[in-house]
Amino acid sequence: MTATIVAQQAINGIVLGSLYVLVALGLTLIYGVLVQINFAHADFVTLGAFAAYFVMHALGGQYLLGIVAALLVGAALGWAINITVFAPLRRKGNELLPLIATIGVSVMLQNAMLAWFGPVPYAFETPYSQKVFRVAGTFFTLQSVIIIAVSATTIALLYAFMKFTFLGKALRAVAQDRETAGLMGINPNTLIMLTIVISSALAGMGGAMLAPVLVLTPFAGASVIVKAFAIVIIGGFGNVEGTILAGLLVGLIESFTTQYLDPGLIDIVVFGLLLLMLAFRPTGLISERREENV
Amino acid sequence: MSDAAISRAVHPWWASRRLGFLAAALVIAALPMMLTGNYWQTNLTICAINVLLALGLDFILGYAGQLNLGQSAFYGLGAYVSTLLITRLGVPFWAAFAAGVAFAGLAGMILATFAVRLRGHYLAIASLGFAVITYQILLNWINLTQGPLGIYAIPPPPAITIPGLPAISFRNPVALFYLVAGVTLLVYFILDQLVRSPIGETLTAIREDEVSAASLGINTALWKVFAFGVGAAVGGAAGCFYATFVGTLVPDAFFITESFTILAMVIVGGMGTLIGPVFGAVLLTLLPEVLRGVGDLRLMVYGAVLTLVVLFMPGGLVQAARVVGARLGLSR
């Protein structure tokens, strides 16, 4: 009995964690090339979720097309925030101003959504949430299988892109040393744009898959993003492997806290861990370079 | 030339600074007489509380250069600690006020001690995490805070009796406004002395270049903890006044978005000046009241204003005033 509960919560935790990974990877990638945080990333998650919801309903239950729509909406938002906020502020060279500006964008988007969609939660039932499998006493839905499959594929593709393609190598070169990469003929502006668009597309897609798990309101993304911040710090900012590990860890912490403690304590446990990491191991789970922010 | 004359020539601002405080005191005294009625007097007190919050954050962000997204937590801690001491233990108001301020300041110092090795973005997220934890504790520790049900019937500060004069009761909203505004003016005066002292120079040196400051022998960790302590204590004072002014406390008043609102006040006014956040706080408190039509879009206006100011006028109202002053040929 107890073993089944543990197995069940482990499954739930990994499903949730893989979605957190999608959201957190975007933050980490942007931090890698730009050394900036996009606070509005949260709202890209929410807008992706709403896009998926409306497209799915317009097309009569085509959830997978909804995910694609969310991905495109995320990418478009990433493009927009780069040309309006990050690119103009990069020329000013202040490290805190872009973060503050994106806080403004986030507050604006959240309240625009509140005006538009209202505060009442949307019931996001996908055609796949009803189909339940039973394996050795544990339950999982087709929805969670899709979540795991899509996130694992996306993460693997992203990893392969970063490791093996020229563009991916150029991206890592910019992350390591923007000026030297520029001297080697790599245009950092193009790569920064590309990174923000990819990251925001991940956020939108993550939102499309998170929405059926969470309660879909204009603030859905905000509750996810605070955990995503915790994940990128626990994993080490700019560190892709660390982020994946930390994302799964936070997903597991969440499901086991819900089971054995109290759902109200999730944020306290996650952020307690965050503060402990900051105090004792600020470079993250997997140590790397990047001592300058510590 | 006498010493005094030299001093006046070197520090021409000294004279006008005193004049400025006098003018501010007169404006505070006159405001409730010009803007009568419950509606305006309520707004005036909220303005004064927000000015206090913005001044506290500005000391940390504008002078020490540390992006603190946890001001809502210090605000909440000041409110809850003082209120619980008054309602549960029957502690006198001013003792509870002192305890609330001290607790918030101490919390700020403890957070800063944890986060003192961190800069910029890491500190921003650590302080945001602190705000999230504090909010969740206020919400979930139901035995202590009554969680989302809230605490009701918080009494106003006790009346002040001066022999020979009628007692000043703080049930009167004007009297309460004078109290809050008076304390705010006092805090402004203290902070003004601080930032123009060698301490202020030390903090700005850390803001401009922490490594260089450390190489000059400045204990940067110690001063960052100090700045956090002062800024958080001022936030705590605002919380004490908020609780006694509104009379009810719910955790939602101290959600993390409150930190962003306070941030917007500081940025819109002009961080790194003291006068800027005063005007930023007043403007952003009254703007939604003036634009009654936007209703629920209040926070959307805050967000838009915050982003636009960062993009086009990062020095805020103070920078705008300087630009206008220069155009009119008023500046030196």
mmCIF file of N, CA, C and O in Angstrom, chain A residues 31 35-37 39 84-85 89 92 95-97 99-101 103-105 107-108 111-112 115 226 229 233 237 264 267-268 271-272 274-275 278-280 282 292-294, chain B residues 61 65 67 69 111 114 117-122 124-126 128-129 132-133 136-137 140 256-257 260 263 267 271 296-297 299-300 302-304 306-307 310-312 314:
data_model
loop_
_atom_site.group_PDB
_atom_site.id
_atom_site.type_symbol
_atom_site.label_atom_id
_atom_site.label_comp_id
_atom_site.label_asym_id
_atom_site.label_seq_id
_atom_site.Cartn_x
_atom_site.Cartn_y
_atom_site.Cartn_z
ATOM 1 N N TYR A 31 19.267 33.465 -19.312
ATOM 2 C CA TYR A 31 20.301 33.928 -18.384
ATOM 3 C C TYR A 31 21.678 33.612 -18.942
ATOM 4 O O TYR A 31 22.611 34.394 -18.820
ATOM 5 N N VAL A 35 22.544 37.133 -19.363
ATOM 6 C CA VAL A 35 22.692 37.444 -17.934
ATOM 7 C C VAL A 35 21.546 38.355 -17.492
ATOM 8 O O VAL A 35 21.759 39.395 -16.871
ATOM 9 N N GLN A 36 20.346 37.985 -17.899
ATOM 10 C CA GLN A 36 19.150 38.726 -17.512
ATOM 11 C C GLN A 36 18.038 37.740 -17.177
ATOM 12 O O GLN A 36 18.078 36.590 -17.605
ATOM 13 N N ILE A 37 17.074 38.229 -16.417
ATOM 14 C CA ILE A 37 15.918 37.415 -16.085
ATOM 15 C C ILE A 37 14.701 38.026 -16.754
ATOM 16 O O ILE A 37 14.513 39.237 -16.686
ATOM 17 N N PHE A 39 11.094 38.375 -16.274
ATOM 18 C CA PHE A 39 10.042 38.145 -15.287
ATOM 19 C C PHE A 39 8.712 37.813 -15.944
ATOM 20 O O PHE A 39 7.871 37.126 -15.375
ATOM 21 N N THR A 84 11.228 45.091 -27.749
ATOM 22 C CA THR A 84 10.742 46.258 -27.011
ATOM 23 C C THR A 84 11.532 46.521 -25.731
ATOM 24 O O THR A 84 11.690 47.672 -25.343
ATOM 25 N N VAL A 85 12.009 45.457 -25.070
ATOM 26 C CA VAL A 85 12.648 45.669 -23.767
ATOM 27 C C VAL A 85 14.138 45.321 -23.772
ATOM 28 O O VAL A 85 14.980 46.175 -23.492
ATOM 29 N N LEU A 89 17.388 48.095 -23.911
ATOM 30 C CA LEU A 89 18.037 48.295 -22.608
ATOM 31 C C LEU A 89 19.455 47.752 -22.595
ATOM 32 O O LEU A 89 20.267 48.167 -21.782
ATOM 33 N N LYS A 92 21.959 50.334 -22.860
ATOM 34 C CA LYS A 92 22.200 51.178 -21.692
ATOM 35 C C LYS A 92 23.126 50.517 -20.680
ATOM 36 O O LYS A 92 23.713 51.184 -19.841
ATOM 37 N N GLU A 95 22.510 46.532 -15.129
ATOM 38 C CA GLU A 95 22.154 45.129 -14.928
ATOM 39 C C GLU A 95 20.762 44.944 -14.329
ATOM 40 O O GLU A 95 20.136 43.915 -14.534
ATOM 41 N N LEU A 96 20.255 45.955 -13.607
ATOM 42 C CA LEU A 96 18.957 45.766 -12.951
ATOM 43 C C LEU A 96 17.773 46.275 -13.768
ATOM 44 O O LEU A 96 16.655 45.783 -13.627
ATOM 45 N N LEU A 97 18.014 47.254 -14.650
ATOM 46 C CA LEU A 97 16.879 47.865 -15.362
ATOM 47 C C LEU A 97 16.057 46.880 -16.197
ATOM 48 O O LEU A 97 14.829 46.919 -16.147
ATOM 49 N N LEU A 99 15.481 43.729 -15.729
ATOM 50 C CA LEU A 99 14.672 42.920 -14.816
ATOM 51 C C LEU A 99 13.469 43.723 -14.328
ATOM 52 O O LEU A 99 12.332 43.233 -14.327
ATOM 53 N N ILE A 100 13.722 44.987 -13.950
ATOM 54 C CA ILE A 100 12.630 45.823 -13.455
ATOM 55 C C ILE A 100 11.603 46.067 -14.564
ATOM 56 O O ILE A 100 10.391 46.009 -14.334
ATOM 57 N N ALA A 101 12.095 46.300 -15.795
ATOM 58 C CA ALA A 101 11.171 46.539 -16.908
ATOM 59 C C ALA A 101 10.295 45.315 -17.163
ATOM 60 O O ALA A 101 9.094 45.450 -17.415
ATOM 61 N N ILE A 103 9.398 43.135 -14.954
ATOM 62 C CA ILE A 103 8.406 43.065 -13.869
ATOM 63 C C ILE A 103 7.194 43.903 -14.267
ATOM 64 O O ILE A 103 6.042 43.487 -14.115
ATOM 65 N N GLY A 104 7.467 45.080 -14.836
ATOM 66 C CA GLY A 104 6.373 45.937 -15.306
ATOM 67 C C GLY A 104 5.544 45.252 -16.378
ATOM 68 O O GLY A 104 4.315 45.265 -16.340
ATOM 69 N N VAL A 105 6.235 44.600 -17.333
ATOM 70 C CA VAL A 105 5.528 43.891 -18.407
ATOM 71 C C VAL A 105 4.653 42.792 -17.806
ATOM 72 O O VAL A 105 3.502 42.598 -18.196
ATOM 73 N N VAL A 107 3.341 42.559 -14.719
ATOM 74 C CA VAL A 107 2.185 43.117 -14.014
ATOM 75 C C VAL A 107 1.126 43.552 -15.022
ATOM 76 O O VAL A 107 -0.081 43.301 -14.857
ATOM 77 N N MET A 108 1.599 44.161 -16.119
ATOM 78 C CA MET A 108 0.691 44.638 -17.158
ATOM 79 C C MET A 108 -0.050 43.458 -17.809
ATOM 80 O O MET A 108 -1.278 43.474 -17.924
ATOM 81 N N ASN A 111 -2.659 41.682 -15.510
ATOM 82 C CA ASN A 111 -3.893 42.399 -15.275
ATOM 83 C C ASN A 111 -4.698 42.593 -16.550
ATOM 84 O O ASN A 111 -5.917 42.698 -16.495
ATOM 85 N N ALA A 112 -3.989 42.611 -17.697
ATOM 86 C CA ALA A 112 -4.714 42.629 -18.967
ATOM 87 C C ALA A 112 -5.492 41.319 -19.111
ATOM 88 O O ALA A 112 -6.660 41.307 -19.507
ATOM 89 N N ALA A 115 -8.518 41.322 -16.916
ATOM 90 C CA ALA A 115 -9.619 42.085 -17.487
ATOM 91 C C ALA A 115 -10.287 41.293 -18.614
ATOM 92 O O ALA A 115 -11.495 41.346 -18.786
ATOM 93 N N VAL A 226 7.487 31.206 -9.812
ATOM 94 C CA VAL A 226 8.279 31.327 -8.583
ATOM 95 C C VAL A 226 9.012 30.018 -8.317
ATOM 96 O O VAL A 226 10.150 29.998 -7.857
ATOM 97 N N PHE A 229 11.946 29.886 -10.742
ATOM 98 C CA PHE A 229 13.095 30.638 -10.225
ATOM 99 C C PHE A 229 13.873 29.789 -9.239
ATOM 100 O O PHE A 229 15.102 29.724 -9.271
ATOM 101 N N ILE A 233 17.849 28.407 -9.675
ATOM 102 C CA ILE A 233 18.894 28.691 -8.687
ATOM 103 C C ILE A 233 19.409 27.398 -8.075
ATOM 104 O O ILE A 233 20.612 27.204 -7.913
ATOM 105 N N PHE A 237 22.216 28.820 -12.232
ATOM 106 C CA PHE A 237 21.770 29.652 -13.351
ATOM 107 C C PHE A 237 22.617 29.397 -14.591
ATOM 108 O O PHE A 237 23.833 29.361 -14.525
ATOM 109 N N GLY A 264 -0.350 23.476 1.413
ATOM 110 C CA GLY A 264 -0.015 24.870 1.718
ATOM 111 C C GLY A 264 1.460 25.079 2.022
ATOM 112 O O GLY A 264 1.944 26.200 2.029
ATOM 113 N N ASP A 267 5.278 25.839 -1.196
ATOM 114 C CA ASP A 267 6.143 26.990 -1.460
ATOM 115 C C ASP A 267 7.175 27.175 -0.351
ATOM 116 O O ASP A 267 8.303 27.558 -0.608
ATOM 117 N N ILE A 268 6.737 26.913 0.889
ATOM 118 C CA ILE A 268 7.659 27.119 2.006
ATOM 119 C C ILE A 268 8.816 26.130 1.900
ATOM 120 O O ILE A 268 9.982 26.493 2.071
ATOM 121 N N PHE A 271 11.021 27.089 -1.273
ATOM 122 C CA PHE A 271 11.826 28.294 -1.096
ATOM 123 C C PHE A 271 12.775 28.190 0.080
ATOM 124 O O PHE A 271 13.817 28.838 0.089
ATOM 125 N N GLY A 272 12.430 27.366 1.049
ATOM 126 C CA GLY A 272 13.389 27.082 2.115
ATOM 127 C C GLY A 272 14.632 26.447 1.525
ATOM 128 O O GLY A 272 15.767 26.829 1.835
ATOM 129 N N LEU A 274 15.595 26.727 -1.553
ATOM 130 C CA LEU A 274 16.253 27.769 -2.349
ATOM 131 C C LEU A 274 17.167 28.625 -1.480
ATOM 132 O O LEU A 274 18.333 28.849 -1.813
ATOM 133 N N LEU A 275 16.645 29.074 -0.330
ATOM 134 C CA LEU A 275 17.456 29.948 0.523
ATOM 135 C C LEU A 275 18.660 29.193 1.079
ATOM 136 O O LEU A 275 19.750 29.743 1.187
ATOM 137 N N LEU A 278 21.196 28.990 -1.654
ATOM 138 C CA LEU A 278 21.859 30.282 -1.843
ATOM 139 C C LEU A 278 22.890 30.522 -0.754
ATOM 140 O O LEU A 278 23.949 31.074 -0.999
ATOM 141 N N ALA A 279 22.552 30.091 0.452
ATOM 142 C CA ALA A 279 23.451 30.353 1.564
ATOM 143 C C ALA A 279 24.680 29.445 1.509
ATOM 144 O O ALA A 279 25.791 29.871 1.805
ATOM 145 N N PHE A 280 24.480 28.165 1.118
ATOM 146 C CA PHE A 280 25.586 27.230 1.270
ATOM 147 C C PHE A 280 26.199 26.763 -0.043
ATOM 148 O O PHE A 280 27.316 26.306 -0.077
ATOM 149 N N PRO A 282 25.751 28.422 -3.600
ATOM 150 C CA PRO A 282 25.103 29.304 -4.557
ATOM 151 C C PRO A 282 25.422 28.996 -6.017
ATOM 152 O O PRO A 282 24.820 29.585 -6.910
ATOM 153 N N GLU A 292 30.771 35.005 -11.025
ATOM 154 C CA GLU A 292 30.717 36.461 -10.901
ATOM 155 C C GLU A 292 29.465 36.971 -10.221
ATOM 156 O O GLU A 292 29.452 38.060 -9.693
ATOM 157 N N ASN A 293 28.403 36.154 -10.218
ATOM 158 C CA ASN A 293 27.185 36.642 -9.574
ATOM 159 C C ASN A 293 27.094 36.213 -8.128
ATOM 160 O O ASN A 293 26.106 36.474 -7.475
ATOM 161 N N VAL A 294 28.109 35.537 -7.681
ATOM 162 C CA VAL A 294 27.996 34.947 -6.359
ATOM 163 C C VAL A 294 28.870 35.706 -5.367
ATOM 164 O O VAL A 294 29.919 36.174 -5.726
ATOM 165 N N LEU B 61 17.473 49.928 -2.525
ATOM 166 C CA LEU B 61 17.655 49.817 -3.978
ATOM 167 C C LEU B 61 18.399 51.023 -4.543
ATOM 168 O O LEU B 61 19.372 50.872 -5.284
ATOM 169 N N GLY B 65 21.955 49.934 -3.889
ATOM 170 C CA GLY B 65 21.966 49.248 -5.183
ATOM 171 C C GLY B 65 21.570 47.786 -5.126
ATOM 172 O O GLY B 65 21.938 47.013 -5.999
ATOM 173 N N LEU B 67 18.643 45.032 -5.343
ATOM 174 C CA LEU B 67 17.249 44.897 -5.782
ATOM 175 C C LEU B 67 16.492 43.999 -4.805
ATOM 176 O O LEU B 67 16.624 42.781 -4.811
ATOM 177 N N LEU B 69 13.105 42.543 -3.664
ATOM 178 C CA LEU B 69 11.710 42.297 -4.059
ATOM 179 C C LEU B 69 10.909 41.766 -2.873
ATOM 180 O O LEU B 69 9.841 41.206 -3.026
ATOM 181 N N LEU B 111 17.862 38.145 6.374
ATOM 182 C CA LEU B 111 17.818 37.827 4.944
ATOM 183 C C LEU B 111 19.097 38.311 4.260
ATOM 184 O O LEU B 111 19.707 37.587 3.471
ATOM 185 N N PHE B 114 22.079 36.120 4.917
ATOM 186 C CA PHE B 114 22.015 34.944 4.044
ATOM 187 C C PHE B 114 22.483 35.297 2.642
ATOM 188 O O PHE B 114 23.213 34.564 2.004
ATOM 189 N N ARG B 117 26.351 37.475 -0.029
ATOM 190 C CA ARG B 117 27.361 37.161 -1.039
ATOM 191 C C ARG B 117 26.779 37.277 -2.440
ATOM 192 O O ARG B 117 27.493 37.171 -3.416
ATOM 193 N N LEU B 118 25.463 37.433 -2.517
ATOM 194 C CA LEU B 118 24.808 37.434 -3.820
ATOM 195 C C LEU B 118 24.676 38.850 -4.344
ATOM 196 O O LEU B 118 24.574 39.798 -3.589
ATOM 197 N N ARG B 119 24.664 38.961 -5.665
ATOM 198 C CA ARG B 119 24.470 40.283 -6.221
ATOM 199 C C ARG B 119 23.295 40.241 -7.188
ATOM 200 O O ARG B 119 22.853 39.190 -7.599
ATOM 201 N N GLY B 120 22.856 41.419 -7.547
ATOM 202 C CA GLY B 120 21.904 41.586 -8.633
ATOM 203 C C GLY B 120 20.754 40.597 -8.627
ATOM 204 O O GLY B 120 19.922 40.594 -7.730
ATOM 205 N N HIS B 121 20.754 39.743 -9.637
ATOM 206 C CA HIS B 121 19.591 38.903 -9.868
ATOM 207 C C HIS B 121 19.382 37.840 -8.803
ATOM 208 O O HIS B 121 18.266 37.504 -8.474
ATOM 209 N N TYR B 122 20.484 37.304 -8.275
ATOM 210 C CA TYR B 122 20.339 36.270 -7.253
ATOM 211 C C TYR B 122 19.670 36.865 -6.023
ATOM 212 O O TYR B 122 18.792 36.264 -5.421
ATOM 213 N N ALA B 124 17.724 39.443 -5.975
ATOM 214 C CA ALA B 124 16.328 39.731 -6.307
ATOM 215 C C ALA B 124 15.476 38.485 -6.074
ATOM 216 O O ALA B 124 14.407 38.549 -5.466
ATOM 217 N N ILE B 125 15.968 37.333 -6.535
ATOM 218 C CA ILE B 125 15.175 36.116 -6.403
ATOM 219 C C ILE B 125 15.150 35.623 -4.962
ATOM 220 O O ILE B 125 14.110 35.159 -4.484
ATOM 221 N N ALA B 126 16.263 35.754 -4.252
ATOM 222 C CA ALA B 126 16.259 35.349 -2.842
ATOM 223 C C ALA B 126 15.241 36.177 -2.063
ATOM 224 O O ALA B 126 14.478 35.640 -1.253
ATOM 225 N N LEU B 128 12.628 37.721 -3.292
ATOM 226 C CA LEU B 128 11.295 37.318 -3.753
ATOM 227 C C LEU B 128 10.871 36.028 -3.047
ATOM 228 O O LEU B 128 9.726 35.895 -2.591
ATOM 229 N N GLY B 129 11.815 35.095 -2.932
ATOM 230 C CA GLY B 129 11.543 33.840 -2.221
ATOM 231 C C GLY B 129 11.150 34.107 -0.780
ATOM 232 O O GLY B 129 10.218 33.495 -0.248
ATOM 233 N N VAL B 132 7.634 35.249 -0.725
ATOM 234 C CA VAL B 132 6.699 34.137 -0.937
ATOM 235 C C VAL B 132 6.530 33.333 0.354
ATOM 236 O O VAL B 132 5.411 33.019 0.766
ATOM 237 N N ILE B 133 7.647 33.016 1.001
ATOM 238 C CA ILE B 133 7.578 32.228 2.238
ATOM 239 C C ILE B 133 6.787 32.990 3.304
ATOM 240 O O ILE B 133 5.913 32.428 3.973
ATOM 241 N N GLN B 136 3.119 32.884 2.585
ATOM 242 C CA GLN B 136 2.559 31.557 2.834
ATOM 243 C C GLN B 136 2.432 31.270 4.329
ATOM 244 O O GLN B 136 1.487 30.618 4.762
ATOM 245 N N ILE B 137 3.401 31.752 5.109
ATOM 246 C CA ILE B 137 3.320 31.545 6.558
ATOM 247 C C ILE B 137 2.129 32.317 7.133
ATOM 248 O O ILE B 137 1.338 31.790 7.912
ATOM 249 N N ASN B 140 -0.955 30.356 6.156
ATOM 250 C CA ASN B 140 -1.138 28.983 6.623
ATOM 251 C C ASN B 140 -1.025 28.776 8.135
ATOM 252 O O ASN B 140 -1.452 27.758 8.640
ATOM 253 N N ILE B 256 3.116 39.144 -3.009
ATOM 254 C CA ILE B 256 4.347 39.655 -3.640
ATOM 255 C C ILE B 256 4.086 40.795 -4.629
ATOM 256 O O ILE B 256 4.971 41.599 -4.872
ATOM 257 N N THR B 257 2.852 40.889 -5.172
ATOM 258 C CA THR B 257 2.593 41.996 -6.097
ATOM 259 C C THR B 257 2.731 43.344 -5.400
ATOM 260 O O THR B 257 3.022 44.349 -6.033
ATOM 261 N N PHE B 260 6.003 44.706 -6.011
ATOM 262 C CA PHE B 260 6.160 45.306 -7.340
ATOM 263 C C PHE B 260 5.544 46.700 -7.369
ATOM 264 O O PHE B 260 6.049 47.603 -8.030
ATOM 265 N N LEU B 263 7.979 48.912 -5.778
ATOM 266 C CA LEU B 263 9.084 49.091 -6.724
ATOM 267 C C LEU B 263 8.713 50.138 -7.769
ATOM 268 O O LEU B 263 9.511 51.023 -8.101
ATOM 269 N N ILE B 267 10.765 53.575 -8.702
ATOM 270 C CA ILE B 267 11.319 53.776 -10.046
ATOM 271 C C ILE B 267 10.669 54.987 -10.717
ATOM 272 O O ILE B 267 11.350 55.816 -11.313
ATOM 273 N N MET B 271 14.817 56.471 -8.483
ATOM 274 C CA MET B 271 15.564 55.811 -7.402
ATOM 275 C C MET B 271 16.897 56.515 -7.193
ATOM 276 O O MET B 271 17.450 57.137 -8.097
ATOM 277 N N ASP B 296 -10.623 48.104 -12.334
ATOM 278 C CA ASP B 296 -9.756 46.960 -12.059
ATOM 279 C C ASP B 296 -8.424 47.029 -12.796
ATOM 280 O O ASP B 296 -7.525 46.244 -12.527
ATOM 281 N N LEU B 297 -8.311 47.954 -13.733
ATOM 282 C CA LEU B 297 -7.072 48.022 -14.495
ATOM 283 C C LEU B 297 -5.988 48.814 -13.767
ATOM 284 O O LEU B 297 -4.932 49.077 -14.317
ATOM 285 N N LEU B 299 -3.735 48.027 -11.579
ATOM 286 C CA LEU B 299 -2.405 47.427 -11.595
ATOM 287 C C LEU B 299 -1.820 47.382 -12.996
ATOM 288 O O LEU B 299 -0.611 47.422 -13.175
ATOM 289 N N MET B 300 -2.692 47.326 -14.000
ATOM 290 C CA MET B 300 -2.188 47.326 -15.363
ATOM 291 C C MET B 300 -1.517 48.663 -15.657
ATOM 292 O O MET B 300 -0.467 48.714 -16.295
ATOM 293 N N TYR B 302 -0.066 50.524 -13.416
ATOM 294 C CA TYR B 302 1.215 50.470 -12.701
ATOM 295 C C TYR B 302 2.271 49.784 -13.557
ATOM 296 O O TYR B 302 3.394 50.257 -13.698
ATOM 297 N N GLY B 303 1.909 48.632 -14.111
ATOM 298 C CA GLY B 303 2.869 47.858 -14.902
ATOM 299 C C GLY B 303 3.325 48.635 -16.120
ATOM 300 O O GLY B 303 4.524 48.719 -16.404
ATOM 301 N N ALA B 304 2.371 49.237 -16.817
ATOM 302 C CA ALA B 304 2.710 49.983 -18.025
ATOM 303 C C ALA B 304 3.611 51.162 -17.689
ATOM 304 O O ALA B 304 4.629 51.393 -18.344
ATOM 305 N N LEU B 306 5.547 51.514 -15.089
ATOM 306 C CA LEU B 306 6.858 51.029 -14.655
ATOM 307 C C LEU B 306 7.752 50.727 -15.857
ATOM 308 O O LEU B 306 8.896 51.172 -15.947
ATOM 309 N N THR B 307 7.213 49.975 -16.832
ATOM 310 C CA THR B 307 8.016 49.611 -18.000
ATOM 311 C C THR B 307 8.399 50.849 -18.812
ATOM 312 O O THR B 307 9.557 51.008 -19.199
ATOM 313 N N VAL B 310 11.158 52.885 -17.119
ATOM 314 C CA VAL B 310 12.476 52.254 -17.225
ATOM 315 C C VAL B 310 13.025 52.434 -18.636
ATOM 316 O O VAL B 310 14.206 52.724 -18.833
ATOM 317 N N LEU B 311 12.154 52.293 -19.638
ATOM 318 C CA LEU B 311 12.628 52.360 -21.020
ATOM 319 C C LEU B 311 13.011 53.783 -21.431
ATOM 320 O O LEU B 311 14.021 53.982 -22.094
ATOM 321 N N PHE B 312 12.205 54.761 -21.033
ATOM 322 C CA PHE B 312 12.396 56.082 -21.609
ATOM 323 C C PHE B 312 12.893 57.137 -20.626
ATOM 324 O O PHE B 312 13.396 58.174 -21.041
ATOM 325 N N PRO B 314 14.714 56.479 -17.143
ATOM 326 C CA PRO B 314 15.068 55.628 -15.997
ATOM 327 C C PRO B 314 15.311 56.404 -14.706
ATOM 328 O O PRO B 314 15.312 55.822 -13.633
#
